[in-house]
Short mmCIF file of C-alpha atoms in Angstrom, two decimals:
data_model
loop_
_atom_site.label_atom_id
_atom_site.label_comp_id
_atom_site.label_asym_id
_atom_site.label_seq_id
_atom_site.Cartn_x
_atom_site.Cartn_y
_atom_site.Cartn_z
CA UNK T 825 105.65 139.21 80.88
CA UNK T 826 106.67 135.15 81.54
CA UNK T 827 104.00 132.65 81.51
CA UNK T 828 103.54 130.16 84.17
CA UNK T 829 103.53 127.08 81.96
CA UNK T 830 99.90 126.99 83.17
CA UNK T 831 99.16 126.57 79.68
CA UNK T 832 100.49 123.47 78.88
CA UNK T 833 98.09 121.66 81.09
CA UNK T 834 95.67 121.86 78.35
CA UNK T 835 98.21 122.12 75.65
CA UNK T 836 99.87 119.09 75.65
CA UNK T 837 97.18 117.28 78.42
CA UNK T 838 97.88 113.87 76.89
CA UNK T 839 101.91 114.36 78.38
CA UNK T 840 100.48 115.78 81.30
CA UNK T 841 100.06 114.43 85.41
CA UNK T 842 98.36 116.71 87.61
CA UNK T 843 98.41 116.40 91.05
CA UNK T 844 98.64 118.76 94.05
CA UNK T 845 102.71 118.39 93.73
CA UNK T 846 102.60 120.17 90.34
CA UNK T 847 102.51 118.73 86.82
CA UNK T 848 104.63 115.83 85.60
CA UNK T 849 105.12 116.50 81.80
CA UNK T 850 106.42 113.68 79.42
CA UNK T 851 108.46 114.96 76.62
CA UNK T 852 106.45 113.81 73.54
CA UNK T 853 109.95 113.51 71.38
CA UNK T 854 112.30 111.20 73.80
CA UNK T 855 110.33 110.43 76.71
CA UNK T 856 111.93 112.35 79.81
CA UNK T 857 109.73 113.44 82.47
CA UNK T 858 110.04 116.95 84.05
CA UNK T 859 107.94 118.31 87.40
CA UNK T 860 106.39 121.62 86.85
CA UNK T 861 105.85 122.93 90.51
CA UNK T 862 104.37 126.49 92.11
CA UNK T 863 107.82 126.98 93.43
CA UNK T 864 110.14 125.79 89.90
CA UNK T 865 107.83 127.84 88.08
CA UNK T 866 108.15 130.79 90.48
CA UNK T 867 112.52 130.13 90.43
CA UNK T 868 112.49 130.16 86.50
CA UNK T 869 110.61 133.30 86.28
CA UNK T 870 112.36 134.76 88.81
CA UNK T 871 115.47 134.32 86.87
CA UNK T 872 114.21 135.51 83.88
CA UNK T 873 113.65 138.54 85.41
CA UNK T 874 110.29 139.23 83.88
CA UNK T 875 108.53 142.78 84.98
CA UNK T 876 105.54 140.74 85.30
CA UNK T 877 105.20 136.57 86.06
CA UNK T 878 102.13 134.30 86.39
CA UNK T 879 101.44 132.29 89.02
CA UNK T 880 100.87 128.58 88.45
CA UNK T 881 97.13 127.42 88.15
CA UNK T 882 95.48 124.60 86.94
CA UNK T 883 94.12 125.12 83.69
CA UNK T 884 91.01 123.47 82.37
CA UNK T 885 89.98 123.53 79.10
CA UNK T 886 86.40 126.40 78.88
CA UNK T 887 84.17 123.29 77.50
CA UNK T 888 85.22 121.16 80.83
CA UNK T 889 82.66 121.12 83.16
CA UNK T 890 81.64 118.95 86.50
CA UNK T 891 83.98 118.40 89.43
CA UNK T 892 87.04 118.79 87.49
CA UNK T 893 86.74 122.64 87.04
CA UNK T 894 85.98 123.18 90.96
CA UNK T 895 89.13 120.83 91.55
CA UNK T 896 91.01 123.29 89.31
CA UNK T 897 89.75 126.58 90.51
CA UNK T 898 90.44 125.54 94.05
CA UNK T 899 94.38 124.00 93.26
CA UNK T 900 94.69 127.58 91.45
CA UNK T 901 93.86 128.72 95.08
CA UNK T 902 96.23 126.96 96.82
CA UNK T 903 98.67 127.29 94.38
CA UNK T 904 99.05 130.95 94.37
CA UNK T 905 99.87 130.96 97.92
CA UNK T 906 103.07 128.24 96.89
CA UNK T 907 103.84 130.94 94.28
CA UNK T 908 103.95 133.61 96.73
CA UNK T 909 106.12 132.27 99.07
CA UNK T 910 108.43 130.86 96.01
CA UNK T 911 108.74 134.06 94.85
CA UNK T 912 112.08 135.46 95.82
CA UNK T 913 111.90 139.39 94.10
CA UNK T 914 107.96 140.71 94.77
CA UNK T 915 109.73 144.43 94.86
CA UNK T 916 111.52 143.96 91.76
CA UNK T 917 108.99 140.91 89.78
CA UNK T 918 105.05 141.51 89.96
CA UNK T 919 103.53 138.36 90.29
CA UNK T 920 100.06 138.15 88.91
CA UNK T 921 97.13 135.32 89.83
CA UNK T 922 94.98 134.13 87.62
CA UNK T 923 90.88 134.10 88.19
CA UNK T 924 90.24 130.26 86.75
CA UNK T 925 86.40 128.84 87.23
CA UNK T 926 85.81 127.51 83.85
CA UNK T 927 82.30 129.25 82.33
CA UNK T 928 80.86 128.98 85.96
CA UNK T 929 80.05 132.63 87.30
CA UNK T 930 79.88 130.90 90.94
CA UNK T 931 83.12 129.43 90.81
CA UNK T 932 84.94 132.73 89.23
CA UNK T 933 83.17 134.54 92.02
CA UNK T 934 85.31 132.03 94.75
CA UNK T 935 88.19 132.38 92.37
CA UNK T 936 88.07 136.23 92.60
CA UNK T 937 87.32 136.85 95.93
CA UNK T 938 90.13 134.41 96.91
CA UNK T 939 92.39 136.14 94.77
CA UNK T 940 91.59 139.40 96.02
CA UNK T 941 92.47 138.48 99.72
CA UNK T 942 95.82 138.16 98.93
CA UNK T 943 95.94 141.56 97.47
CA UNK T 944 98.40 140.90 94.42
CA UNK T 945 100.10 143.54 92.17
CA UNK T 946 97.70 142.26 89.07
CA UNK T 947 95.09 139.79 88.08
CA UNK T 948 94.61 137.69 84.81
CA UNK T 949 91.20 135.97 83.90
CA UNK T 950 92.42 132.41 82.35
CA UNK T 951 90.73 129.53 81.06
CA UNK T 952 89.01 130.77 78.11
CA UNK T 953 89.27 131.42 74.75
CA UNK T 954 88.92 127.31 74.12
CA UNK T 955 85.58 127.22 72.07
CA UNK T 956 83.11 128.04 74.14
CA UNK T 957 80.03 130.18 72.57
CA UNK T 958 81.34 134.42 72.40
CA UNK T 959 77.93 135.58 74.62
CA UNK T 960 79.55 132.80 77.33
CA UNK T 961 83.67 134.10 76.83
CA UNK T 962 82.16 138.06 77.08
CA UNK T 963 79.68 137.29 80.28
CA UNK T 964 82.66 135.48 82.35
CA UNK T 965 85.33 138.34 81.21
CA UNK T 966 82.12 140.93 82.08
CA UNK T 967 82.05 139.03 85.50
CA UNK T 968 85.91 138.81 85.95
CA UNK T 969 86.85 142.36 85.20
CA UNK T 970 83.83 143.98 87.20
CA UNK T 971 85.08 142.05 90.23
CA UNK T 972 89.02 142.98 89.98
CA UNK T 973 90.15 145.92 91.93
CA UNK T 974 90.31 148.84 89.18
CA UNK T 975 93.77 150.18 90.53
CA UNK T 976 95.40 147.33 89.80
CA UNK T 977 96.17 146.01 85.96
CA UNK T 978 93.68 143.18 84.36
CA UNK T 979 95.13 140.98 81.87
CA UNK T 980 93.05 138.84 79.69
CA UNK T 981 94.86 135.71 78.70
CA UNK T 982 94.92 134.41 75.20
CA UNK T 983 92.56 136.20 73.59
CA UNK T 984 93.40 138.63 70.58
CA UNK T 985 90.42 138.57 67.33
CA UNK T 986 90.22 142.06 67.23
CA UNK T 987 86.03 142.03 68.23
CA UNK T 988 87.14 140.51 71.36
CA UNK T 989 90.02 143.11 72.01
CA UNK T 990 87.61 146.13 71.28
CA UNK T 991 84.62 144.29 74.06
CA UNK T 992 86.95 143.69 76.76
CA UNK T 993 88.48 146.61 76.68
CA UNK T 994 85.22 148.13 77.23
CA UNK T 995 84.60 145.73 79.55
CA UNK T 996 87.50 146.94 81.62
CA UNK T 997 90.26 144.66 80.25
CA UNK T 998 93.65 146.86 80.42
CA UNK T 999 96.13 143.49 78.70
CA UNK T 1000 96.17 141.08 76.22
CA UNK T 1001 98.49 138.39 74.84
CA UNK T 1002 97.98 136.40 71.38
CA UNK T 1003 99.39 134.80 68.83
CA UNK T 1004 96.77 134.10 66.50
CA UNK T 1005 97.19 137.49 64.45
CA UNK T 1006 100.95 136.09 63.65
CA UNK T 1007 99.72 132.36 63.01
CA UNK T 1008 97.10 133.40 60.57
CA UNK T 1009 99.68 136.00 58.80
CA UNK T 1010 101.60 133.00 58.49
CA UNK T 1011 99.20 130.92 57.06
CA UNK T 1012 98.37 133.13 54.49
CA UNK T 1013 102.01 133.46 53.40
CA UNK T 1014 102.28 130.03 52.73
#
């Protein structure tokens, strides 16, 4: 599984240009500027060779909320469709979308249904695990996972405390990715 680079949006948002183009990232050690497109992000992956690869969305941090999360959730749309047509091995590469909408239900519902029209191999639910309140994060993955086809895999980004692994599974959750089992082992060794 390759990640997008989705994630560096919020990451390192202070480097960061978003526009409809793509993101312009500013290298916080020398200064050089690199575009992050639907269609470079779709060409690395490809040549990776990854099993699975992430489409490109625009990632919001879960506390955002006004206009900026709509903006976000409907790029992600519009994206997807860049990353589909970028995508040079869908027999051999599945690419994956990802359900963004912030903690609005509304706006994952337009996320999801959009999604769902262009009947991909998998779907992830983004966007969370950034501090908002556990009854909010388990309601929006409740939401997400309830509206993804259940023949197809759904992959819950970022998220690994092991409370939150055991809900969402039984919320219908089949993936996860994490590091925060191998941070805190680190931590401790130190």
């Amino acid at each position: 599984l390759t990640d997008s680079g989705g994630f560096q949006m919020v990451s390192l948002l202070q480097f960061a240009t978003i526009t409809e183009e793509g993101v312009r990232f500013i290298s916080p050690h020398d200064g050089t500027e690199m575009m992050l497109t639907p269609e470079e992000s779709m060409r690395v992956q490809n040549c990776l060779g990854a099993d699975i690869m992430m489409a490109l969305d625009d990632v919001v941090s879960s506390t955002t909320e006004g206009p900026r999360v709509e903006e976000a959730m409907e790029r992600t749309l519009r994206w997807i469709d860049r990353c589909i047509e970028a995508h040079k091995r869908p027999h051999a590469q599945n690419l994956f979308g990802i359900v963004q909408g912030g903690l609005d239900p509304a706006l994952r519902e337009r996320c999801l249904k959009g999604l769902k029209e262009r009947n991909l191999p998998g779907y992830a639910i983004g966007g969370l695990s950034g501090g908002e309140a556990k009854e909010k994060f388990w309601k929006i993955v409740s939401q997400c996972a309830a509206g993804l086809p259940n023949d197809k895999p759904r992959y819950l980004m970022g998220v690994g405390y092991s409370v939150d692994l055991v809900v969402c599974v039984a919320l219908g959750v089949d993936m996860f990715d994490v590091f925060i089992q191998v941070e805190q082992q680190d931590l401790e060794q130190h």
